XYZ file of C-alpha atoms in Angstrom:
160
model
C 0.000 0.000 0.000
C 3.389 2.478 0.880
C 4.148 1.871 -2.825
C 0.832 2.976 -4.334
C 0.982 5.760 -2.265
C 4.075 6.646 -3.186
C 3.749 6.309 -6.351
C 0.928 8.161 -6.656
C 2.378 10.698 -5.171
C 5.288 10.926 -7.586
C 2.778 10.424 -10.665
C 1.063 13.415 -8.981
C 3.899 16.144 -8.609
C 5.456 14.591 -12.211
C 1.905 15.880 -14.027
C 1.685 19.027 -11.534
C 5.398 20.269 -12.556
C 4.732 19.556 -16.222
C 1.317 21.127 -16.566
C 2.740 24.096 -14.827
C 5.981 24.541 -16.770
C 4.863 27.066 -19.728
C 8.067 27.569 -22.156
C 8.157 30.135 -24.429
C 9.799 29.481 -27.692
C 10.048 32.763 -29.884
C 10.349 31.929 -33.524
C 12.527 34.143 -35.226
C 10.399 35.356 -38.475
C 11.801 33.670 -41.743
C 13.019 36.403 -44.582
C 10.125 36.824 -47.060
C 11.991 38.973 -49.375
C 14.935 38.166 -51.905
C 16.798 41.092 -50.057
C 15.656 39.719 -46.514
C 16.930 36.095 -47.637
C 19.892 38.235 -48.984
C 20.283 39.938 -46.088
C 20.158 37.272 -43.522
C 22.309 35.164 -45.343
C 25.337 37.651 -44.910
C 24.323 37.772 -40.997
C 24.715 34.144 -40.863
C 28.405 34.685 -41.058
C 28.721 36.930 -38.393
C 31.769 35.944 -36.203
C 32.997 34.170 -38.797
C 37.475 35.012 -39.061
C 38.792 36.957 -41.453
C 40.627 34.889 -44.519
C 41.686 36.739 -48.063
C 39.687 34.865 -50.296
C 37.796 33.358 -48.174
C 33.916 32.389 -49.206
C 33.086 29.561 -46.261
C 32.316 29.769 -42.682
C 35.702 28.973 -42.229
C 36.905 32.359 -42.889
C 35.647 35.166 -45.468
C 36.456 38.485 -46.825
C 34.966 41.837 -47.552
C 33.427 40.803 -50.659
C 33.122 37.243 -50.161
C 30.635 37.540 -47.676
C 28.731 40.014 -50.147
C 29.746 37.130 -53.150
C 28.020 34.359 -50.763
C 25.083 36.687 -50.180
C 24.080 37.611 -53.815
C 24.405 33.977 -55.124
C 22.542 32.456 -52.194
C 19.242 34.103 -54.421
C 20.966 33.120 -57.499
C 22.240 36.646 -58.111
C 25.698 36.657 -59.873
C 28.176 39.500 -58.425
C 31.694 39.731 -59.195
C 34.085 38.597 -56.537
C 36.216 41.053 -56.082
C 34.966 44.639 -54.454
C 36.316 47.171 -57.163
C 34.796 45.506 -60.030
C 31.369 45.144 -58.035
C 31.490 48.775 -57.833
C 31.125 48.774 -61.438
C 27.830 46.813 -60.775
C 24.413 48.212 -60.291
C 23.171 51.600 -60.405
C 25.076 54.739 -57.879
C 22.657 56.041 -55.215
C 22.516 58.732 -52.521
C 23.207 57.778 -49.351
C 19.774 59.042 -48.331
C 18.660 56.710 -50.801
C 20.231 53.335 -49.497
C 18.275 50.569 -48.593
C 18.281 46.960 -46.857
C 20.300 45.172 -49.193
C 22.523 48.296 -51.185
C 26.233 48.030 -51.187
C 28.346 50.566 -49.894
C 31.846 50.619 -51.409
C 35.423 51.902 -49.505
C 38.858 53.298 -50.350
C 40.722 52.301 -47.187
C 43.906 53.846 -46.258
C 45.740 50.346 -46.149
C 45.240 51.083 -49.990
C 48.130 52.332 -51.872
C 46.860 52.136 -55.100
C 43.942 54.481 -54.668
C 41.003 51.742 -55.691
C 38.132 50.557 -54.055
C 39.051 47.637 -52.058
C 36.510 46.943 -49.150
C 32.598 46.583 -49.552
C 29.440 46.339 -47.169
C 25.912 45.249 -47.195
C 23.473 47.492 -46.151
C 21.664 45.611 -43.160
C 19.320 48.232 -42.431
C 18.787 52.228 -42.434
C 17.091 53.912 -39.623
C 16.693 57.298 -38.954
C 19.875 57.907 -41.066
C 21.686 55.385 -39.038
C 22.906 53.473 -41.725
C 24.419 49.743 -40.167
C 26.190 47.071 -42.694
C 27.281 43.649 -42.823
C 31.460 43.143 -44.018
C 34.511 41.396 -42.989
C 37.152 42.731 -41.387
C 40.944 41.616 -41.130
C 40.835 42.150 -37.384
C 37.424 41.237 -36.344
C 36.590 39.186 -38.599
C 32.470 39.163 -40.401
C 30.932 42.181 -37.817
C 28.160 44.696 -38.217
C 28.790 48.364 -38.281
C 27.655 51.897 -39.112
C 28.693 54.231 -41.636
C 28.600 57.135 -38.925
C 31.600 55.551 -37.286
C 34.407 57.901 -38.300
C 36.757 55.307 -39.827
C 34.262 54.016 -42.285
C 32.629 57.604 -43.255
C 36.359 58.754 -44.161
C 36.719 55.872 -46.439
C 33.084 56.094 -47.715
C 32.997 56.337 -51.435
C 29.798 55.328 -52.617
C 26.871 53.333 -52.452
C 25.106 51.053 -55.400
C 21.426 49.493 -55.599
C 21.814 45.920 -57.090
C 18.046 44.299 -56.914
């Protein structure tokens, strides 16, 4: 009779604990748009190292991670960041958009070209914030208004 007891009481608090335990699992909403898709893809990466050439989550570069982005929705870039400068049509920066690239002359850059390039992740109340790889810090988000990356700020392009 101790047993039944027992285990009733056991069955009892088992059912009382798990009736009472409410989780809460928030779905993160999936990207409806090619630019969302495009978008998240690129913030996949994040924390990813920094490697020259790199296109994997193994390491990754300023315009890889842009590269990987694009042809994730089937949309063929050029790897390298001065010649997708070339590519798409030259906007304001007033104008830029979720999914725009913004293109760099750093001062690493003796030759005077391009040679670093961004996604556009989001543009809020002229806060512009973008998705790139750096050789320090790897695949990070950041915004034009910090003062290293509006000095190098040449200009931004509308692919989609």
């Amino acid at each position: 009779m101790k047993k039944v007891m027992f285990l009733m009481v056991v069955f009892s608090l088992i059912m009382s604990s798990c009736s009472s335990t409410k989780s809460v699992v928030k779905k993160t909403p999936k990207p409806t748009t090619k630019v969302d898709r495009i978008v998240a893809n690129a913030l996949e990466y994040k924390g990813v190292r920094y490697k020259f050439g790199g296109i994997t989550n193994r390491g990754m570069d300023c315009s890889g991670i842009v590269y990987v982005a694009f042809d994730s929705e089937n949309v063929q870039l050029p790897r390298i960041s001065r010649d997708m400068a070339k590519r798409g049509q030259k906007i304001a920066l007033s104008k830029v958009k979720k999914g725009d690239l913004l293109f760099f002359k750093t001062k690493k850059n003796r030759r005077g070209d391009i040679n670093h390039v961004g996604l556009v992740v989001s543009h809020i109340k002229r806060q512009i914030k973008f998705v790139h790889a750096t050789t320090s810090r790897g695949v990070i988000v950041s915004a034009l208004s910090e003062k290293y990356w509006k000095n190098a700020f040449v200009k931004a392009t509308t692919i989609l």
